[in-house]
mmCIF file of C-alpha atoms in Angstrom:
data_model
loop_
_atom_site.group_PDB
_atom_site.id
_atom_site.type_symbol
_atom_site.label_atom_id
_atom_site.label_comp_id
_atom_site.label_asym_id
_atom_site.label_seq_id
_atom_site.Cartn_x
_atom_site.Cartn_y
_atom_site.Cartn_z
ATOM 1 C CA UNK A 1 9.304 23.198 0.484
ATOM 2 C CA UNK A 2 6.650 23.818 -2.154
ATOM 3 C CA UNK A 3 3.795 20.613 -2.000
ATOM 4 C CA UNK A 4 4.331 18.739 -4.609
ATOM 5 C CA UNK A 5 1.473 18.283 -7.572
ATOM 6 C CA UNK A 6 -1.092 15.665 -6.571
ATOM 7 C CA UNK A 7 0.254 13.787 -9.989
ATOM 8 C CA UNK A 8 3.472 13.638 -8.703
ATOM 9 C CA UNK A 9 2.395 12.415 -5.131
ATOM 10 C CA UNK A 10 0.836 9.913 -6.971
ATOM 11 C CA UNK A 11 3.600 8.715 -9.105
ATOM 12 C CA UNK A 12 5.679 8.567 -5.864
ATOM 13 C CA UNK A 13 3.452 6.652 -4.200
ATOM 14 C CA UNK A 14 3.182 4.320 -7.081
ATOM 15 C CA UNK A 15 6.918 3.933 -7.129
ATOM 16 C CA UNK A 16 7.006 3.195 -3.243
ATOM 17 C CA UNK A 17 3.985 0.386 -3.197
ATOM 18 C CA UNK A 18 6.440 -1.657 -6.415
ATOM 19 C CA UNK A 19 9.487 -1.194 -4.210
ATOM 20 C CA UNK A 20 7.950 -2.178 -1.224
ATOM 21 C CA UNK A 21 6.579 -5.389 -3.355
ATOM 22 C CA UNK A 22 9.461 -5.831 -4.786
ATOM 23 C CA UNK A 23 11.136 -6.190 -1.196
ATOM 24 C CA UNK A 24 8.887 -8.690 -0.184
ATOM 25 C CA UNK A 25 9.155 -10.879 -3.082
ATOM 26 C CA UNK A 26 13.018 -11.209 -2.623
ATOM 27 C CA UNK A 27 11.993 -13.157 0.448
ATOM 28 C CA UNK A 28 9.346 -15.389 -0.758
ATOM 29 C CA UNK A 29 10.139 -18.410 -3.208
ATOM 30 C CA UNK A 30 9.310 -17.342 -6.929
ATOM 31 C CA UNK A 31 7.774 -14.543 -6.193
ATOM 32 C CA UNK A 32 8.856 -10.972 -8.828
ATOM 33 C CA UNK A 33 7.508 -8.118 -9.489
ATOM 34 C CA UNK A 34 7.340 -8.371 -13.594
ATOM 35 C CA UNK A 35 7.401 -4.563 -14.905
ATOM 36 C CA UNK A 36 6.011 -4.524 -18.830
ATOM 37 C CA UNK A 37 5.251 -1.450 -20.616
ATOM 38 C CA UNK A 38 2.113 0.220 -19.071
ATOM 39 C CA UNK A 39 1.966 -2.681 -16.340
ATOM 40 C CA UNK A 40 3.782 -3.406 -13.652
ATOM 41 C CA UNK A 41 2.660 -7.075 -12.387
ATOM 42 C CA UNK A 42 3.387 -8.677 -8.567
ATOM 43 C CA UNK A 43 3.375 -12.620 -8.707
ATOM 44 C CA UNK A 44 3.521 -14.630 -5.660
ATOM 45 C CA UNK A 45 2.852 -18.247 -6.233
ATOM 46 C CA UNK A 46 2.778 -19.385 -3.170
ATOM 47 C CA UNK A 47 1.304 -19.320 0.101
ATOM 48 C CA UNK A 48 0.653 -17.136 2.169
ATOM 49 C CA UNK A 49 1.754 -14.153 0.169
ATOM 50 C CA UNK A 50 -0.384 -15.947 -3.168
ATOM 51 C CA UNK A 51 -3.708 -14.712 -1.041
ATOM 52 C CA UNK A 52 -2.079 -11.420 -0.524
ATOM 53 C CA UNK A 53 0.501 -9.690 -2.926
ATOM 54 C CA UNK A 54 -0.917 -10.815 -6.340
ATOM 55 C CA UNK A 55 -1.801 -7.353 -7.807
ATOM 56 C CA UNK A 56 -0.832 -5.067 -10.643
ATOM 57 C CA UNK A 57 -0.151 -1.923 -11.215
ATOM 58 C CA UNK A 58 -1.919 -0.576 -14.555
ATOM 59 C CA UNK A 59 -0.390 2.791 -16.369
ATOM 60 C CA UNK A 60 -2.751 5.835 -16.336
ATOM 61 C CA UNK A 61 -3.394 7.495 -19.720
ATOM 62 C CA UNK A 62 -2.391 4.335 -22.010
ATOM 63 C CA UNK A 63 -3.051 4.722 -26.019
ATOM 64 C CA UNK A 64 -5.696 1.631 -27.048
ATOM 65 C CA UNK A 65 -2.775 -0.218 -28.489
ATOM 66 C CA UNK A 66 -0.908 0.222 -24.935
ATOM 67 C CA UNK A 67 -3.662 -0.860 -23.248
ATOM 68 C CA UNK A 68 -4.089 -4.009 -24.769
ATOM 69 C CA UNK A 69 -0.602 -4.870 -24.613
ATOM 70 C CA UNK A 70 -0.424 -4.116 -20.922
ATOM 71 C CA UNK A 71 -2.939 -6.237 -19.770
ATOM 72 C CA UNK A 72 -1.849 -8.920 -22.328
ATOM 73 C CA UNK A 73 1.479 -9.082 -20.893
ATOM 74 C CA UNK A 74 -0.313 -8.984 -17.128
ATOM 75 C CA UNK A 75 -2.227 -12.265 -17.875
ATOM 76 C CA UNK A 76 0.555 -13.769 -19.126
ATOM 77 C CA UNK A 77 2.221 -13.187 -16.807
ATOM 78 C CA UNK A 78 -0.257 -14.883 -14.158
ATOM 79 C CA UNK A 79 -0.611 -17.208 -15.984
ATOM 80 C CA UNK A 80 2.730 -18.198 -16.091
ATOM 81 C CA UNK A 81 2.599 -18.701 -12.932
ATOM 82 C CA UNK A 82 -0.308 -20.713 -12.690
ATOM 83 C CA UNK A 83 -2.344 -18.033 -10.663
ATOM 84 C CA UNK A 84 -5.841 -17.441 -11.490
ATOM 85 C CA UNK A 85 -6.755 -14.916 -8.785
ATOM 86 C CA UNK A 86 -5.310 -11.295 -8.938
ATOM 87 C CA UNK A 87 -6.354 -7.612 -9.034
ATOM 88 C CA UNK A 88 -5.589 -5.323 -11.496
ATOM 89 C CA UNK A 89 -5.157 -2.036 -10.150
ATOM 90 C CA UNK A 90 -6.714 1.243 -11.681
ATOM 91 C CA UNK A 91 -7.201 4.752 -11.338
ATOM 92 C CA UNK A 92 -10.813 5.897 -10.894
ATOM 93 C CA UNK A 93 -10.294 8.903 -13.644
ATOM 94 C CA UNK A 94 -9.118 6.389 -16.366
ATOM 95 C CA UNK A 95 -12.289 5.037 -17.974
ATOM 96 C CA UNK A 96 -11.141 3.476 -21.031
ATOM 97 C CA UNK A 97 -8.980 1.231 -19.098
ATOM 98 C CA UNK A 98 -11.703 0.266 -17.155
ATOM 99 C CA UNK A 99 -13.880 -0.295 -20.023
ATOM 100 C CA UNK A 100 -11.104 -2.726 -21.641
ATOM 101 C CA UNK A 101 -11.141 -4.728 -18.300
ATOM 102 C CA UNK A 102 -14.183 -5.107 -18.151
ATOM 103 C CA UNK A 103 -14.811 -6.641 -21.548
ATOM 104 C CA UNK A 104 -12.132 -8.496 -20.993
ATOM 105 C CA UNK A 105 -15.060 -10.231 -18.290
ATOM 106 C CA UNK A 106 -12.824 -8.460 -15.123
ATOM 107 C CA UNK A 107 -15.207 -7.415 -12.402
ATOM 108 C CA UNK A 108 -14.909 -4.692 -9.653
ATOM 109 C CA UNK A 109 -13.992 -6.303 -6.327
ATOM 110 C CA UNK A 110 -12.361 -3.848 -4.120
ATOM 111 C CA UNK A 111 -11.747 0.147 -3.935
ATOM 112 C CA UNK A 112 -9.270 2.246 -1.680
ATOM 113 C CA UNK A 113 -8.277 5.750 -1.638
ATOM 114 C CA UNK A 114 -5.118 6.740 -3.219
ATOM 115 C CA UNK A 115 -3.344 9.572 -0.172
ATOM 116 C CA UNK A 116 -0.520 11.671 -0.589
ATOM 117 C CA UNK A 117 1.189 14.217 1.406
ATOM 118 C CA UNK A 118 4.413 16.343 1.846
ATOM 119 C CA UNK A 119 5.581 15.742 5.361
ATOM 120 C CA UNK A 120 5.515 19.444 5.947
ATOM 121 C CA UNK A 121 2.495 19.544 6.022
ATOM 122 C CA UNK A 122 1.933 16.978 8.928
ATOM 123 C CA UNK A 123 -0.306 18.542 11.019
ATOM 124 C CA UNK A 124 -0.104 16.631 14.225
ATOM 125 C CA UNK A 125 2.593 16.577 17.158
ATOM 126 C CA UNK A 126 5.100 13.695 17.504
ATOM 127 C CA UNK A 127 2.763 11.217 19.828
ATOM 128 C CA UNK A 128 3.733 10.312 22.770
ATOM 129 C CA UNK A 129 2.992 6.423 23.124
ATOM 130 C CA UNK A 130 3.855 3.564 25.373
ATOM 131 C CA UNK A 131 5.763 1.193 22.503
ATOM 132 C CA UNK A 132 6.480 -2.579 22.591
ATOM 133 C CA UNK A 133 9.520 -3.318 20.957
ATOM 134 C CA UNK A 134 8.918 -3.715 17.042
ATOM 135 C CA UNK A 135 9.138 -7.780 16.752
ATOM 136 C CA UNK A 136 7.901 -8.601 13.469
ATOM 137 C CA UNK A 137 6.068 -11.558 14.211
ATOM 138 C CA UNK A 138 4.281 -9.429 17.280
ATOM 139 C CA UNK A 139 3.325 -6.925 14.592
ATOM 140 C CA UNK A 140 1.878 -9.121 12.164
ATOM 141 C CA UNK A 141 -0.082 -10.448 15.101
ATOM 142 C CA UNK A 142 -1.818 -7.326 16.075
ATOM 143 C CA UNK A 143 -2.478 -6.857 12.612
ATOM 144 C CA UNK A 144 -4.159 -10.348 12.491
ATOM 145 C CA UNK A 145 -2.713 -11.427 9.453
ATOM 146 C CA UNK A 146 -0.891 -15.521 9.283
ATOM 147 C CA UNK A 147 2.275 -15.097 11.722
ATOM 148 C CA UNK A 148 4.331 -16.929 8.339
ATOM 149 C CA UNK A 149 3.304 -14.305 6.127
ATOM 150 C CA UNK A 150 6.895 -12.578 4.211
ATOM 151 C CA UNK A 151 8.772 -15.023 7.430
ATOM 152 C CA UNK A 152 11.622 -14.769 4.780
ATOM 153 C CA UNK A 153 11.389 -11.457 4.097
ATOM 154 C CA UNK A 154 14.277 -8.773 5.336
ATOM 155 C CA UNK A 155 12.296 -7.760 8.398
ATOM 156 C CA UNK A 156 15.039 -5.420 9.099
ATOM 157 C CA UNK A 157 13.941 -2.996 5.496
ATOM 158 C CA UNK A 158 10.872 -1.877 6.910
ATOM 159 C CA UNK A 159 9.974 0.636 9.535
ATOM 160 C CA UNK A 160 7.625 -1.202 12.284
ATOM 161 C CA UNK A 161 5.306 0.186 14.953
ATOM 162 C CA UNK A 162 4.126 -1.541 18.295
ATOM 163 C CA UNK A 163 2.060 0.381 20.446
ATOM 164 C CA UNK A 164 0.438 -0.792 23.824
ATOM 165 C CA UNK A 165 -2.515 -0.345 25.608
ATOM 166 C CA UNK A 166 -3.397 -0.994 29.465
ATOM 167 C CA UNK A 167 -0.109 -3.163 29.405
ATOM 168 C CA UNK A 168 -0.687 -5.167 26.050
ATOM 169 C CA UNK A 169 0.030 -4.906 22.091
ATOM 170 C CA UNK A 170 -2.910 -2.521 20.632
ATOM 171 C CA UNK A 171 -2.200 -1.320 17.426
ATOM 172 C CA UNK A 172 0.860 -1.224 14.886
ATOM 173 C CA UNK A 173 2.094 -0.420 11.819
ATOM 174 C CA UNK A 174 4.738 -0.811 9.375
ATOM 175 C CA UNK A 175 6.387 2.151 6.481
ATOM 176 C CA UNK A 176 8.651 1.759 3.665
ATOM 177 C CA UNK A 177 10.999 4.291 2.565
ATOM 178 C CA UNK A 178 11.546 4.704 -1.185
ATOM 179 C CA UNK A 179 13.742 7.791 -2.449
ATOM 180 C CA UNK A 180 12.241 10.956 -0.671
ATOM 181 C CA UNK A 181 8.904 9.150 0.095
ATOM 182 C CA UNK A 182 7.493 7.134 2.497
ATOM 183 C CA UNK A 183 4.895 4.382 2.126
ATOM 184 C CA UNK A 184 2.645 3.770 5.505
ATOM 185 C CA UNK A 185 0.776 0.103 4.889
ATOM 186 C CA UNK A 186 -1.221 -2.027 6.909
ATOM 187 C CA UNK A 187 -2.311 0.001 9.716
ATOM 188 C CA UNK A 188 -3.976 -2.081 12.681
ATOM 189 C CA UNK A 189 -5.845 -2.213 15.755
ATOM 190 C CA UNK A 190 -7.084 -4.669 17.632
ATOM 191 C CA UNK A 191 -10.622 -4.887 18.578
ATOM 192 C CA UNK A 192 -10.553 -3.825 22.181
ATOM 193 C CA UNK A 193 -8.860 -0.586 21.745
ATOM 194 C CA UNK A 194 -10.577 0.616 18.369
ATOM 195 C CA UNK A 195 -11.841 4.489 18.416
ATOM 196 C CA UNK A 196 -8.969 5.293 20.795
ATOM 197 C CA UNK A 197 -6.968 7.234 18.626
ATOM 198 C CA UNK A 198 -4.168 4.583 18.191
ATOM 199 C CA UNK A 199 -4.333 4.111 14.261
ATOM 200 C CA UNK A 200 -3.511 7.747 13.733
ATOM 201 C CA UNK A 201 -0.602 7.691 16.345
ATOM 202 C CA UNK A 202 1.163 5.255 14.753
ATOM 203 C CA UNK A 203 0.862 6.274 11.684
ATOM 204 C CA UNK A 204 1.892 9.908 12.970
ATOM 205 C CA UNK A 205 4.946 8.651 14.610
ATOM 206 C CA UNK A 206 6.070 6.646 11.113
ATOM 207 C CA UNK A 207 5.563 9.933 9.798
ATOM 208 C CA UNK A 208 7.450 11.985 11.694
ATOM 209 C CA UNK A 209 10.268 9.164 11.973
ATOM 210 C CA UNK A 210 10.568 9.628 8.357
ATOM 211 C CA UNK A 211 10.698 13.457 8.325
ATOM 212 C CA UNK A 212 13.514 13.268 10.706
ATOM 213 C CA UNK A 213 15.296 10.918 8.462
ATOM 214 C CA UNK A 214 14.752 13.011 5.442
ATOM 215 C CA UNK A 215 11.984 11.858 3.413
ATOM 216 C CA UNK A 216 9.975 14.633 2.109
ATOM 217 C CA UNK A 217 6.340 12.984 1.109
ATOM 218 C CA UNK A 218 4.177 9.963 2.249
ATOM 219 C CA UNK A 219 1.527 7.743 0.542
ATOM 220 C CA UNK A 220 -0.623 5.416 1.302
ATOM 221 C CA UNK A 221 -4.180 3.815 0.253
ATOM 222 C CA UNK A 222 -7.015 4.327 2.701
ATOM 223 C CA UNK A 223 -10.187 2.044 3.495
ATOM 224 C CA UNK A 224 -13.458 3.907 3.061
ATOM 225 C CA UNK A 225 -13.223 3.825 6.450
ATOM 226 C CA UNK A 226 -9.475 5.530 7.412
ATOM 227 C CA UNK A 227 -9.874 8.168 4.488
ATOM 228 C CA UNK A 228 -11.204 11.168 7.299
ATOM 229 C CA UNK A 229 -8.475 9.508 9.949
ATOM 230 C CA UNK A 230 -5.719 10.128 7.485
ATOM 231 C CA UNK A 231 -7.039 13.212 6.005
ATOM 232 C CA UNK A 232 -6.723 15.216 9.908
ATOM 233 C CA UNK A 233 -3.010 14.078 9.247
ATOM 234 C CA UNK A 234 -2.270 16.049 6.515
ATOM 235 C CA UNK A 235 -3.084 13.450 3.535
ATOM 236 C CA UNK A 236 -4.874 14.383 0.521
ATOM 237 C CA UNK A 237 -7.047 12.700 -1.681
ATOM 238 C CA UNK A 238 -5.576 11.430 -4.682
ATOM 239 C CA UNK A 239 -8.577 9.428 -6.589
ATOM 240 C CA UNK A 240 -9.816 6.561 -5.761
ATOM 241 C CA UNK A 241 -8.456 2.955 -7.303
ATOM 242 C CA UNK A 242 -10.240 0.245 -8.395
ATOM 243 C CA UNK A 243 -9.307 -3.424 -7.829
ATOM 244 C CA UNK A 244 -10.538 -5.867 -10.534
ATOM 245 C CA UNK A 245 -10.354 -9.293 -11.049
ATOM 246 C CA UNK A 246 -11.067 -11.803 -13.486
ATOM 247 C CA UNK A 247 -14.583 -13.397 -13.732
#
């Protein structure tokens, strides 16, 4: 298969992240993922996802009169909902945007690396690992997020990962297929078996779980951190996107 463009890995991964919101909000009370022209806004209202999940997704390339109707309808939409803290999610190449938000009093809070691939290009063997079984409340442990966060979610929609080390729970992770692609989110190790390799085996064996089912790409957004990690699998860089929030 020829790779696909990195514009269309992005747009793919774009579309997988909203699904994969959109599948936790049908779990949590109120929660939607509002899609506007040029915005596409997750609200979670309460708790634990409200700490989590309240981001959106801004349009690349907007006309001025686009823009400013896109990020009306995304505060509007928070506030709505009574929610005051959320990120609003751009790409690094699209300055005017930026430039709106921040006049708008937004400030720059957190960046990750957008990552694409085409799963034939993974360039790592199928791992060979010693897995727990994939309970979701185990997984969300090793993680170290709050055991009740999506507890009403369909646990049964995503792809999980346990893997153990010298006979207990080391790492996970969890993927999301969309279409042909498949989303790879919070990747986790705990502290006592960091550097070991274990990230990038799980994430290698959600990849090649969802070659073998027939996805064709993966995305996923890297820490500073994981960007080198994910790269040695086979993901490219895809820009970097900026997380603002209001003042």
């Amino acid at each position: 298969m020829t790779a696909p463009p990195d514009v269309d890995l992005y747009a793919r991964g774009t579309a997988t992240l909203l699904a994969t919101w959109e599948e936790y909000a049908r779990g949590a009370p109120g929660a939607a993922v509002h899609r506007f022209e040029g915005v596409a806004a997750a609200v979670f209202p309460h708790g634990p996802e409200r700490g989590v999940y309240n981001n959106a997704v801004l349009g690349r390339d907007l006309l001025p009169a686009e823009r400013t109707a896109a990020l009306d309808a995304m505060e509007e939409a928070y506030a709505t909902a009574g929610i005051t803290r959320f990120a609003a999610w751009v790409h690094e190449d699209d300055r005017a945007l930026r430039a709106d938000l921040e006049r708008r009093g937004y400030a720059l809070d957190e960046t990750t690396r957008a990552m694409g691939m085409s799963l034939d290009d993974l360039r790592v063997p199928r791992p060979q690992l010693d897995l727990a079984l994939p309970d979701w409340t185990e997984y969300l442990r090793v993680i170290e997020v709050p055991t009740d966060l999506l507890a009403g979610a369909d646990h049964a929609a995503f792809h999980v990962v346990v893997a153990r080390l010298d006979a207990g729970n080391a790492a996970a992770a969890m993927a999301y297929h969309h279409g042909e692609d498949c989303g790879i989110y919070n990747v986790g190790t705990r502290a006592h078996a960091r550097r070991r390799g274990l990230g990038s085996a799980v994430t290698a064996l959600l990849l090649h779980d969802a070659r073998d089912r027939g996805r064709r790409t993966a995305s996923l957004q890297a820490t500073p951190m994981a960007e080198h990690l994910y790269a040695r699998i086979g993901f490219r860089d895809l820009g970097r996107i900026l997380e603002f929030v209001p003042a």
